[in-house]
Every structure is written in structure tokens, then in C-alpha cells.
CSV table of C-alpha atoms in Angstrom, one decimal:
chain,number,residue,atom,x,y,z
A,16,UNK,CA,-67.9,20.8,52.2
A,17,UNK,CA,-67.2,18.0,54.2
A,18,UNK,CA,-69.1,16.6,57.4
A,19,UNK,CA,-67.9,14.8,60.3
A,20,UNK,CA,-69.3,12.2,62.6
A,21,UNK,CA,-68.8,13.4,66.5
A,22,UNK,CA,-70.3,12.2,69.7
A,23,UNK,CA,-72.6,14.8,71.5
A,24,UNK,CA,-73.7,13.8,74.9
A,25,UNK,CA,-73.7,9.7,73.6
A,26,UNK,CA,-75.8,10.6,70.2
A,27,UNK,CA,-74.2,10.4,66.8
A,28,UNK,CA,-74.5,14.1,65.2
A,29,UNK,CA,-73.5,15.5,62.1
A,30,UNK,CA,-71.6,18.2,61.7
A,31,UNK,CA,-71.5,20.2,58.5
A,32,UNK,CA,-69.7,23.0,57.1
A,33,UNK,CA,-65.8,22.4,57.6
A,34,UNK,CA,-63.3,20.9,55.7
A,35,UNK,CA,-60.7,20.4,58.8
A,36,UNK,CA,-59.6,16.7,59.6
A,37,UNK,CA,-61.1,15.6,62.4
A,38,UNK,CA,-59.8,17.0,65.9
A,39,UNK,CA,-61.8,16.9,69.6
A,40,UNK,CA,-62.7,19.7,70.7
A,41,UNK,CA,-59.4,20.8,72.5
A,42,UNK,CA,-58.0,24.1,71.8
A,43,UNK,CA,-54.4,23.2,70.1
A,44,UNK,CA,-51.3,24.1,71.1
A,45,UNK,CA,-50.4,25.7,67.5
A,46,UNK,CA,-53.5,26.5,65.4
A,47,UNK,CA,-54.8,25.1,62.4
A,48,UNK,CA,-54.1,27.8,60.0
A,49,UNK,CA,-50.1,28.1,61.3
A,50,UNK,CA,-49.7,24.8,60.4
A,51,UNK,CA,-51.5,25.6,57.2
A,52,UNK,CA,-48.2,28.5,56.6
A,53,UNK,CA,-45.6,25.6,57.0
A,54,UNK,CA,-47.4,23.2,54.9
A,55,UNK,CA,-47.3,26.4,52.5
A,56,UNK,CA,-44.1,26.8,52.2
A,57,UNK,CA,-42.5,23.2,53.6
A,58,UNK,CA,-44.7,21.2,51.2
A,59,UNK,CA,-46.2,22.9,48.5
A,60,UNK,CA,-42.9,24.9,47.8
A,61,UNK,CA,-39.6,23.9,49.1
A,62,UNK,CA,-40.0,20.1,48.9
A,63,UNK,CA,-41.9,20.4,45.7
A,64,UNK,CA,-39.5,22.1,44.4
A,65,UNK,CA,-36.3,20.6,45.5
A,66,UNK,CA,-37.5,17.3,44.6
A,67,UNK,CA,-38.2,18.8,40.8
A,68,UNK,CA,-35.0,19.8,41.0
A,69,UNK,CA,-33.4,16.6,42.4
A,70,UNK,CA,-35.4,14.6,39.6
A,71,UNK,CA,-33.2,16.6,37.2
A,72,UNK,CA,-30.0,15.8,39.3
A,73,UNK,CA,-30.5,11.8,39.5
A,74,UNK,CA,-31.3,11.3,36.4
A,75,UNK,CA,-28.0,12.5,35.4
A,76,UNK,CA,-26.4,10.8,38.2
A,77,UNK,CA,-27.6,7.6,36.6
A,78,UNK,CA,-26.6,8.5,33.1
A,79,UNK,CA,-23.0,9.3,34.6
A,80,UNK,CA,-22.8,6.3,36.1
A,81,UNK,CA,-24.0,3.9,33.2
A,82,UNK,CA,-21.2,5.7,31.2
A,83,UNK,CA,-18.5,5.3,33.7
A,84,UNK,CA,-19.4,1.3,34.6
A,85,UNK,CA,-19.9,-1.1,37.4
A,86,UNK,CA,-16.0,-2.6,37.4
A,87,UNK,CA,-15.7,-0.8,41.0
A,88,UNK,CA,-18.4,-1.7,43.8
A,89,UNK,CA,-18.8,1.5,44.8
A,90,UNK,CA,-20.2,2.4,41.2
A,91,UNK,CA,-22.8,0.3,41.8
A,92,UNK,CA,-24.5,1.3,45.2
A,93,UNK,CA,-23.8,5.0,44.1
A,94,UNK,CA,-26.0,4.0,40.7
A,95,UNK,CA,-28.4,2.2,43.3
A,96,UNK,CA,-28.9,5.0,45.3
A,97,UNK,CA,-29.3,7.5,42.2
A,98,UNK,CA,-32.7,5.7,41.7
A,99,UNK,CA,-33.4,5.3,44.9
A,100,UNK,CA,-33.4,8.8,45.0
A,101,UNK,CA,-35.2,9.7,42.1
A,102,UNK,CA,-37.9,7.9,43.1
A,103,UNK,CA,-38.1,9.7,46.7
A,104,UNK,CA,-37.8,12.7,44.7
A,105,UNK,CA,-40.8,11.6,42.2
A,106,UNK,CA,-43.2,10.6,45.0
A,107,UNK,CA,-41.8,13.4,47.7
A,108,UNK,CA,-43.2,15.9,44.4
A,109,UNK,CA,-46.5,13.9,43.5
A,110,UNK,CA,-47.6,12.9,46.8
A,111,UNK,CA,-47.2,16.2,48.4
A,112,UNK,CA,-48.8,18.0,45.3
A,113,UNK,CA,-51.9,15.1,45.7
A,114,UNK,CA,-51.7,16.0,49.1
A,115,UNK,CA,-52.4,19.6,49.2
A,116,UNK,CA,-55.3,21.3,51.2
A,117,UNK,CA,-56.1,23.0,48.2
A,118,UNK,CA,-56.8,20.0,46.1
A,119,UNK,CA,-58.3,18.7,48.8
A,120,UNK,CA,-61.1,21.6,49.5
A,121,UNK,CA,-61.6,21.9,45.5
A,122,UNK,CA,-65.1,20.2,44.3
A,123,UNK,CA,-65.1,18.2,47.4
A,124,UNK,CA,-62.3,16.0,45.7
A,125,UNK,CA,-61.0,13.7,48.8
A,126,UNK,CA,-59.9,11.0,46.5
A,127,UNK,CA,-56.6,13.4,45.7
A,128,UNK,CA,-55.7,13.0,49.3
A,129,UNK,CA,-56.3,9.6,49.9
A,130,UNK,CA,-54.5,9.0,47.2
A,131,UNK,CA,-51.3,11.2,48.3
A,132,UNK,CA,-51.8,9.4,51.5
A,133,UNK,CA,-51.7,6.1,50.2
A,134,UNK,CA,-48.4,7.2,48.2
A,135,UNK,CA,-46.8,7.6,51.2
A,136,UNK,CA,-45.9,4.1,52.1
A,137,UNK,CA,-44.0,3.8,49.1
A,138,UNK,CA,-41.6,6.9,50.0
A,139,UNK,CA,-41.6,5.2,52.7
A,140,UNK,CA,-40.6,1.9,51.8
A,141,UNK,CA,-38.6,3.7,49.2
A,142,UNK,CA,-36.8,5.8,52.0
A,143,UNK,CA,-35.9,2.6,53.7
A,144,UNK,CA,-34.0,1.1,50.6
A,145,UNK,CA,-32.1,4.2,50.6
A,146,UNK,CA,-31.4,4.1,54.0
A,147,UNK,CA,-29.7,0.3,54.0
A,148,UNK,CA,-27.7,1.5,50.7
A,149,UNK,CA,-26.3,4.3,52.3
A,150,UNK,CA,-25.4,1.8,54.8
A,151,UNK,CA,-24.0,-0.4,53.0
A,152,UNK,CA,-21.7,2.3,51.4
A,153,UNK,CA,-20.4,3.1,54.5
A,154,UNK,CA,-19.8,-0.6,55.8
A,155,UNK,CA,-18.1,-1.1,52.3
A,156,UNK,CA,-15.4,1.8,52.5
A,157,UNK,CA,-15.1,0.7,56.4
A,158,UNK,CA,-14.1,-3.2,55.0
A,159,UNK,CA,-11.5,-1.2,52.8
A,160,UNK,CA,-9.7,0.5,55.4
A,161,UNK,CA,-10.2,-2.4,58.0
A,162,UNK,CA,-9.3,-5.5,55.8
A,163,UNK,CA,-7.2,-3.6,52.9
A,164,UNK,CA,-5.9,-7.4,51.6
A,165,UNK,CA,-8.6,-9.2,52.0
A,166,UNK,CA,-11.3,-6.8,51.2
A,167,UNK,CA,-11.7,-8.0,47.5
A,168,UNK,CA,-12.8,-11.3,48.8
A,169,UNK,CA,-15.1,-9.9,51.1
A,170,UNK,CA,-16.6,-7.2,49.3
A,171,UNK,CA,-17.6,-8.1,45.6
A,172,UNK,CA,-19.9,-6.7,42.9
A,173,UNK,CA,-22.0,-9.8,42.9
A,174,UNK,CA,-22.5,-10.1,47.2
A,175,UNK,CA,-23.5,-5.9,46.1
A,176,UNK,CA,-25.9,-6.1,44.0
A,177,UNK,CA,-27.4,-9.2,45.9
A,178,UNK,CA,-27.2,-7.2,49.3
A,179,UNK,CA,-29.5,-4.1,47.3
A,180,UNK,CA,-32.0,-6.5,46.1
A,181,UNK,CA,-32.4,-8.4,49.6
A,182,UNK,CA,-33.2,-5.3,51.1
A,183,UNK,CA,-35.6,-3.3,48.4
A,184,UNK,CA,-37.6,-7.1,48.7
A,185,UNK,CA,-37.9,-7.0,52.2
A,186,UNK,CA,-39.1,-3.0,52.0
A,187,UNK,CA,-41.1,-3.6,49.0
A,188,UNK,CA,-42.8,-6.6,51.0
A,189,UNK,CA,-44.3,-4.9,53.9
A,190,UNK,CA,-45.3,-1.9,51.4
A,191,UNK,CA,-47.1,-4.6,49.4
A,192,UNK,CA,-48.7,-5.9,52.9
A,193,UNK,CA,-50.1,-2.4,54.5
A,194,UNK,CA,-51.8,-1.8,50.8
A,195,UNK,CA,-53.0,-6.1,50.7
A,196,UNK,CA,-54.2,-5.8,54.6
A,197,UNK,CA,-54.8,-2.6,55.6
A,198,UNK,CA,-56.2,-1.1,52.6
A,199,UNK,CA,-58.0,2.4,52.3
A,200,UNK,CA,-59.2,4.6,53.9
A,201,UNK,CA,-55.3,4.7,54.7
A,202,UNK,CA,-56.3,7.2,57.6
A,203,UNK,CA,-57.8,5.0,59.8
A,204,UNK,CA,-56.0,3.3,63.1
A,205,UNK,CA,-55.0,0.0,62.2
A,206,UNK,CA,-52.5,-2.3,64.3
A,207,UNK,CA,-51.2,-4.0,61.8
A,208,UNK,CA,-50.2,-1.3,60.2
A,209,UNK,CA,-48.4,0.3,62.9
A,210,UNK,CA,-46.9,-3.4,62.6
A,211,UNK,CA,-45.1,-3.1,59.0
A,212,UNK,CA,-44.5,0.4,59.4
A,213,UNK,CA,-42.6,-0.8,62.7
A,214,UNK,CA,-40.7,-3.2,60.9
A,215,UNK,CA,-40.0,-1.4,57.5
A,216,UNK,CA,-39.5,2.6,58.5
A,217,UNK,CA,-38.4,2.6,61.8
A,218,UNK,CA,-36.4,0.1,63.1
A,219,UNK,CA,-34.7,0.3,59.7
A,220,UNK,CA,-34.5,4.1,59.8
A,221,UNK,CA,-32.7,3.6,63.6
A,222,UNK,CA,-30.6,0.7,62.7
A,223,UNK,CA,-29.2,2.7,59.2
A,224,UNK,CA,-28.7,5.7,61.1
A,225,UNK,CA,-26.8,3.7,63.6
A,226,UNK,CA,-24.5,2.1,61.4
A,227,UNK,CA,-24.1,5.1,59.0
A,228,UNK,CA,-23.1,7.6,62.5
A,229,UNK,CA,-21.0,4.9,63.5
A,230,UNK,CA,-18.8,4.2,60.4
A,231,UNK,CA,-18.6,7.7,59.4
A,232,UNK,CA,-16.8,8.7,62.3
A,233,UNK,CA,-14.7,5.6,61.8
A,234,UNK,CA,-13.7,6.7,58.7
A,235,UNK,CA,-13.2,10.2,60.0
A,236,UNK,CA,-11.0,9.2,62.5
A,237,UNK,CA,-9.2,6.7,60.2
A,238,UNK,CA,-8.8,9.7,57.5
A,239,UNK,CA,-7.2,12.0,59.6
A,240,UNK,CA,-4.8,9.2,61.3
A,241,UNK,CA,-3.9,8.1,57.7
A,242,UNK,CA,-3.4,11.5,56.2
A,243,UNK,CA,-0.8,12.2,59.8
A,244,UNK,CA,1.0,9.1,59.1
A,245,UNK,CA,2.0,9.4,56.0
A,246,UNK,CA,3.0,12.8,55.7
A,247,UNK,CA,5.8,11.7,58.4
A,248,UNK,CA,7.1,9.3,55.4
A,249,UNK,CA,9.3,10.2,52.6
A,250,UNK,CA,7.2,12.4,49.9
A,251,UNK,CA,6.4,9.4,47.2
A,252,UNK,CA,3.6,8.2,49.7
A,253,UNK,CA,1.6,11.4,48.4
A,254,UNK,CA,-0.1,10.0,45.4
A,255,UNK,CA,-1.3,7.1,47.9
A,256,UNK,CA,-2.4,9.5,50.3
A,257,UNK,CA,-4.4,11.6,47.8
A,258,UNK,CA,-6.1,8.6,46.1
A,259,UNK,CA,-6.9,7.5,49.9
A,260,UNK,CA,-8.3,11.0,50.3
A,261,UNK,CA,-10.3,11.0,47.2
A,262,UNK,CA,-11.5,7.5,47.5
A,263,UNK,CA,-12.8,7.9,51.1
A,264,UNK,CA,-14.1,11.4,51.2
A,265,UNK,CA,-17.1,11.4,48.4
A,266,UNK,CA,-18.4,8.1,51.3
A,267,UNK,CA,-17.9,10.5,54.4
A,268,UNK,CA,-19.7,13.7,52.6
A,269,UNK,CA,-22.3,11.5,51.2
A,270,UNK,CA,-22.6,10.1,54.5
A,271,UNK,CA,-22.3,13.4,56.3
A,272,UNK,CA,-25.8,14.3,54.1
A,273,UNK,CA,-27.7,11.3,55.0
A,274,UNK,CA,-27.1,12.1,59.1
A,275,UNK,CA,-27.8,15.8,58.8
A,276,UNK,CA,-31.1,15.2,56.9
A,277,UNK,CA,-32.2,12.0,58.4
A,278,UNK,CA,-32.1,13.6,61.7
A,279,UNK,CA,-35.4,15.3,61.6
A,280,UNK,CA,-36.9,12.3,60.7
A,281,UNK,CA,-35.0,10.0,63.5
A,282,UNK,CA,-36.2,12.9,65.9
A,283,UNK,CA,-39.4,12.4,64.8
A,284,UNK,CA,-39.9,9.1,66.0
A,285,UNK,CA,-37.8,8.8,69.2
A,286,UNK,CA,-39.7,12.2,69.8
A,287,UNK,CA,-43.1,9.9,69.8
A,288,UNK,CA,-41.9,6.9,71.5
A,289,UNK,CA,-40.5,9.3,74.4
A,290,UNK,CA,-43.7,11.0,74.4
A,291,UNK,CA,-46.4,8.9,72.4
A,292,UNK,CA,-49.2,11.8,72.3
A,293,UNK,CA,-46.5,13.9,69.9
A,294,UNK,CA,-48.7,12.0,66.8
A,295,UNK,CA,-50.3,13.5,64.0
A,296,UNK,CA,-53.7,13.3,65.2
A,297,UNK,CA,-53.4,14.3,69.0
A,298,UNK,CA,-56.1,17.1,69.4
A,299,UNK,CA,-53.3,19.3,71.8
A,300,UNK,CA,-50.3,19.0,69.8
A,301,UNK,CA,-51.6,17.3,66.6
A,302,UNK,CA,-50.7,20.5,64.4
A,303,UNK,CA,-47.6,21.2,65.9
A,304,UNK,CA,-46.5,17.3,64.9
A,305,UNK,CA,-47.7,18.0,61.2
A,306,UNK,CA,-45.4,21.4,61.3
A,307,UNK,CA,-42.3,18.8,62.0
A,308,UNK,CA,-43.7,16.6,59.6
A,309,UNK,CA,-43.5,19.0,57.1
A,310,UNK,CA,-39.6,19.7,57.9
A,311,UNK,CA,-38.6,15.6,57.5
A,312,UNK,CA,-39.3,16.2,53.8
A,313,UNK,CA,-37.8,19.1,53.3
A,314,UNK,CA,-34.4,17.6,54.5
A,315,UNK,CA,-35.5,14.5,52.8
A,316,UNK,CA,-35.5,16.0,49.3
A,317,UNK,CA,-32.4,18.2,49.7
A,318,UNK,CA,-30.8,14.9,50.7
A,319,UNK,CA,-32.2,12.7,48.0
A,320,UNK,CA,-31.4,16.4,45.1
A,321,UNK,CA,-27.4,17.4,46.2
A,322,UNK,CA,-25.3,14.2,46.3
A,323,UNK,CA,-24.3,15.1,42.7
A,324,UNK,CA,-22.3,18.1,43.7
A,325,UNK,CA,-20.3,15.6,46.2
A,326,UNK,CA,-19.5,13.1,43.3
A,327,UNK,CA,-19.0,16.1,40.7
A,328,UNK,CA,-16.8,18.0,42.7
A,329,UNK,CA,-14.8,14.9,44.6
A,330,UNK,CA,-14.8,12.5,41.6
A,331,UNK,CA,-12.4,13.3,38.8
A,332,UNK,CA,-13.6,10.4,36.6
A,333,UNK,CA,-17.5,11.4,37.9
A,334,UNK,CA,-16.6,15.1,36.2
A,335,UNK,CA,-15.4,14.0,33.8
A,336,UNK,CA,-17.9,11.8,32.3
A,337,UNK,CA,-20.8,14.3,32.8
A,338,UNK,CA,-18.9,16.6,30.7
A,339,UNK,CA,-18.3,14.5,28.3
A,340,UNK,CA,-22.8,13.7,28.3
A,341,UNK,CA,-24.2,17.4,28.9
A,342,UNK,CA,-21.4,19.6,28.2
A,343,UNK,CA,-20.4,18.9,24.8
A,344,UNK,CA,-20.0,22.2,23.4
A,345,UNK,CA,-17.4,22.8,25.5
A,346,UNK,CA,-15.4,19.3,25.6
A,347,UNK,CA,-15.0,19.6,21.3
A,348,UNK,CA,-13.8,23.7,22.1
A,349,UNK,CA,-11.2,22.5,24.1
């Protein structure tokens, strides 16, 4: 059983018997034991599960794309965001099991959830990274189709891989610096921490989210202009077209993903700057925030589990190679 501190007519009085997080008394808008329901299902079995699954799914993502190589650019911020996304996936499944009101009523055990609590700064931080590479992929295939000649100066594996590390430095700094200066208990208020998460989840979540709308209606407006071009010239443009098609459309549906899930997240946030008592811990509408909560990892996970489909079904070479590493059987039949 747990007890909480609470003011009573100016006197500091104990309260025993309850195992609740702290709320005033105000009757919420939706109760304690709905949001209990969502984090049910939402945590404890669809974003538990998917992220299972989606460690399955990276890891051979990354083995694919070790096989295949890093002579084209893309290669490497697809490989990049393969373990981003395993990671996402490894903390979405650990943090949410550490995190669990069950764990947390058994034996009195708090340390579980203050340590799922704690985890989340590095999905966080690791959220981020995959954030600016999905960026980044979309800027690259938006350099291809803007600068076609002089895209191989401008884009090069080297200025890549130097571009991925910049940015998991500067998210893996101010996750080093809310552990360093805030430090547990992780669920107290603390303005510097609202500080670093400022500066490493949401203005890069916004900014990302920006850029990746932005250049993936580019691209969708360059695609279909491209496509009705050229099949108004004389039939040997085809294979060009169709290497066009296959190059840009794995970018647009991997792209396409990261809006569609990131949404609830971005909605999240411009939710509670529009309206800052739509927190976590508002006594009114606290549950009802958790509820949504409970939906950004849901779409996180699916996000971070099902971009192997895009590259196995879009890539040739992608299919290919993961044939040739899990489907052996079938490659020495044929």
C-alpha cells in the first residue's frame, strides 16, 4: 500500500490505503479505472506486442542490409533507422512492461516504475534520432530529383553518416543531461527538464514532421508529374521511369508511415501548448491525457515494426537478399 502526503485545512496528513498517483480531489473527466482498460490493452498488449514483433523485423532489416552494402546512401540511413528502430521497439517493450500498474501494486515494488519512467527519456531521445533520419531520407531523395547532376556532390555517404552521428550526439546529450541534472524521482516538476525535453522531443519532433510532410508531398507531386511526362515520350523511357518509380516510392511509403503515426504524438503536444492543462497530471483531465498517451505508442511501435514490408515488397535487391539469409530452403529448391 502506498501513502500520500495531502494538505487538509494547512496541516500535512497522511493518507493510507491507495495505490493511485497522486490527483486533488477533483472528480475527473474520465475515471481512473477507464484509463486503467486502455493502458490494458494500449500498453500492456498492443504496444508490447508489436514492439516484440518489430524487434524480430529490424533485426532482420539490419542483417539485409549488412548483406546488401553501403555503396548507395540510401542503404545507409535505411540501416540507420533499422536500429533506431529496434531500439524504440526494445525500450517501447521494457519500459511499458516496467511500467505496468501491476508491477507497480505487487509487494509495494515502486522501483519498477521509476525505473520504466526513467526509460522513457531514452525512447525519447531515441524517438528523436529517428525522427531527423527519416528526415534526412526524405531531403536526400528531394536533392535527387531537384539537383539530378549535381546530387552526387551534394549528397555523399561520408556527409550521411556524419549527418546521423551529429544528430544521435545532440539527442544523446540532453538525455545524458535530464538523467546528470534532474535525476530521480523522475516524476517530480522540474524546469530544467521541461528545458531538454523542449529542446530534444519537441521542437525536433515539429521540425522533422515539418520537413518530412513537406518533402513527401514534393516528391508526390514530382512522381506523378514524372510518371505523365514520360509516358508522352517514345516507349524506351520505361525502364527509366520504372527505376524512378521504384527508387522514389520505398522514401514516400516509408515516409507516408512516419506522418500517419507520428501524428498522435505531434497532436499531443500542440494539443498541450493550445491548452496547457491537457497534461498528464491535471486532476480534471489528467486520465483522459494518459488514455492519448497510451495511443502515441501504439502508432509508435507499428511505425518503428512494418517498414520491412515497404522495403520487401518495393525493393527487388531488398527481397532478394532476405531470401537468400532466412529462406534458404527455398532459394537451393529453385
Amino acid at each position: 500500500m502506498a501513502t500520500i502526503p495531502t494538505m487538509v485545512e494547512g496541516n500535512l496528513t497522511t493518507v493510507v490505503n491507495t495505490t493511485k498517483p497522486e490527483r486533488p480531489f477533483v472528480t475527473p473527466l474520465v475515471s481512473y479505472r477507464v484509463y486503467l482498460l486502455f493502458a490494458l490493452v494500449n500498453d500492456h498488449f498492443l504496444a508490447c506486442s508489436i514492439s516484440l514483433f518489430g524487434m524480430f523485423t529490424n533485426s532482420a532489416n539490419i542483417a539485409v542490409f549488412l548483406r546488401m552494402g553501403f555503396a548507395e546512401s540510401t542503404n545507409i540511413s535505411f540501416f540507420a533507422l533499422s536500429i533506431i528502430d529496434l531500439l524504440i521497439c526494445f525500450y517501447t517493450f521494457t519500459g511499458k512492461l516496467l511500467y505496468s500498474y501491476w508491477l507497480y501494486t505487487l509487494h509495494g515494488n515502486y522501483k519498477t516504475r521509476e525505473a520504466g519512467h526513467g526509460s522513457t527519456f531514452i525512447a525519447f531521445a531515441t524517438t528523436g534520432v529517428g525522427a531527423w533520419v527519416t528526415a534526412i531520407i526524405s531531403l536526400e531523395r528531394c536533392f535527387c530529383i531537384m539537383f539530378p547532376l549535381k546530387v552526387k556532390t551534394i549528397i555523399t555517404r561520408r556527409r550521411i553518416v556524419l549527418l546521423i552521428l551529429v544528430m544521435t550526439v545532440y539527442q544523446a546529450t540532453f538525455a545524458c543531461l535530464i538523467y546528470a541534472q534532474t535525476g530521480p524521482p523522475y516524476h517530480q516538476h522540474s524546469e530544467k527538464r521541461i528545458i531538454y525535453l523542449l529542446c530534444s522531443l519537441t521542437g525536433p519532433s515539429f521540425f522533422c514532421f515539418a520537413v518530412v510532410l513537406v518533402a513527401t508531398s514534393f516528391l508526390v507531386i514530382k512522381l506523378k508529374q514524372t510518371m505523365k511526362m514520360r509516358s508522352q515520350i517514345a516507349s524506351q523511357s520505361d525502364k527509366a521511369m520504372s527505376k524512378e518509380r521504384k527508387v522514389v516510392r520505398p522514401v514516400i511509403f516509408i515516409c507516408v508511415i512516419f506522418i500517419v503515426c507520428f501524428f498522435p504524438n505531434v497532436a499531443k503536444l500542440l494539443s498541450t501548448i493550445v491548452y496547457p492543462k491537457f497534461t498528464l497530471t491535471d486532476p480534471y483531465l489528467g486520465w483522459l491525457s494518459n488514455i492519448f498517451y497510451t495511443f502515441t505508442f501504439v502508432f509508435q511501435a507499428i511505425s518503428s515494426s512494418t517498414n520491412i514490408f515497404v522495403y520487401y515488397h518495393m525493393s527487388s535487391k531488398f527481397k532478394e537478399t532476405f531470401r537468400s539469409l532466412f529462406c534458404k530452403s527455398n532459394a537451393q529448391g529453385k
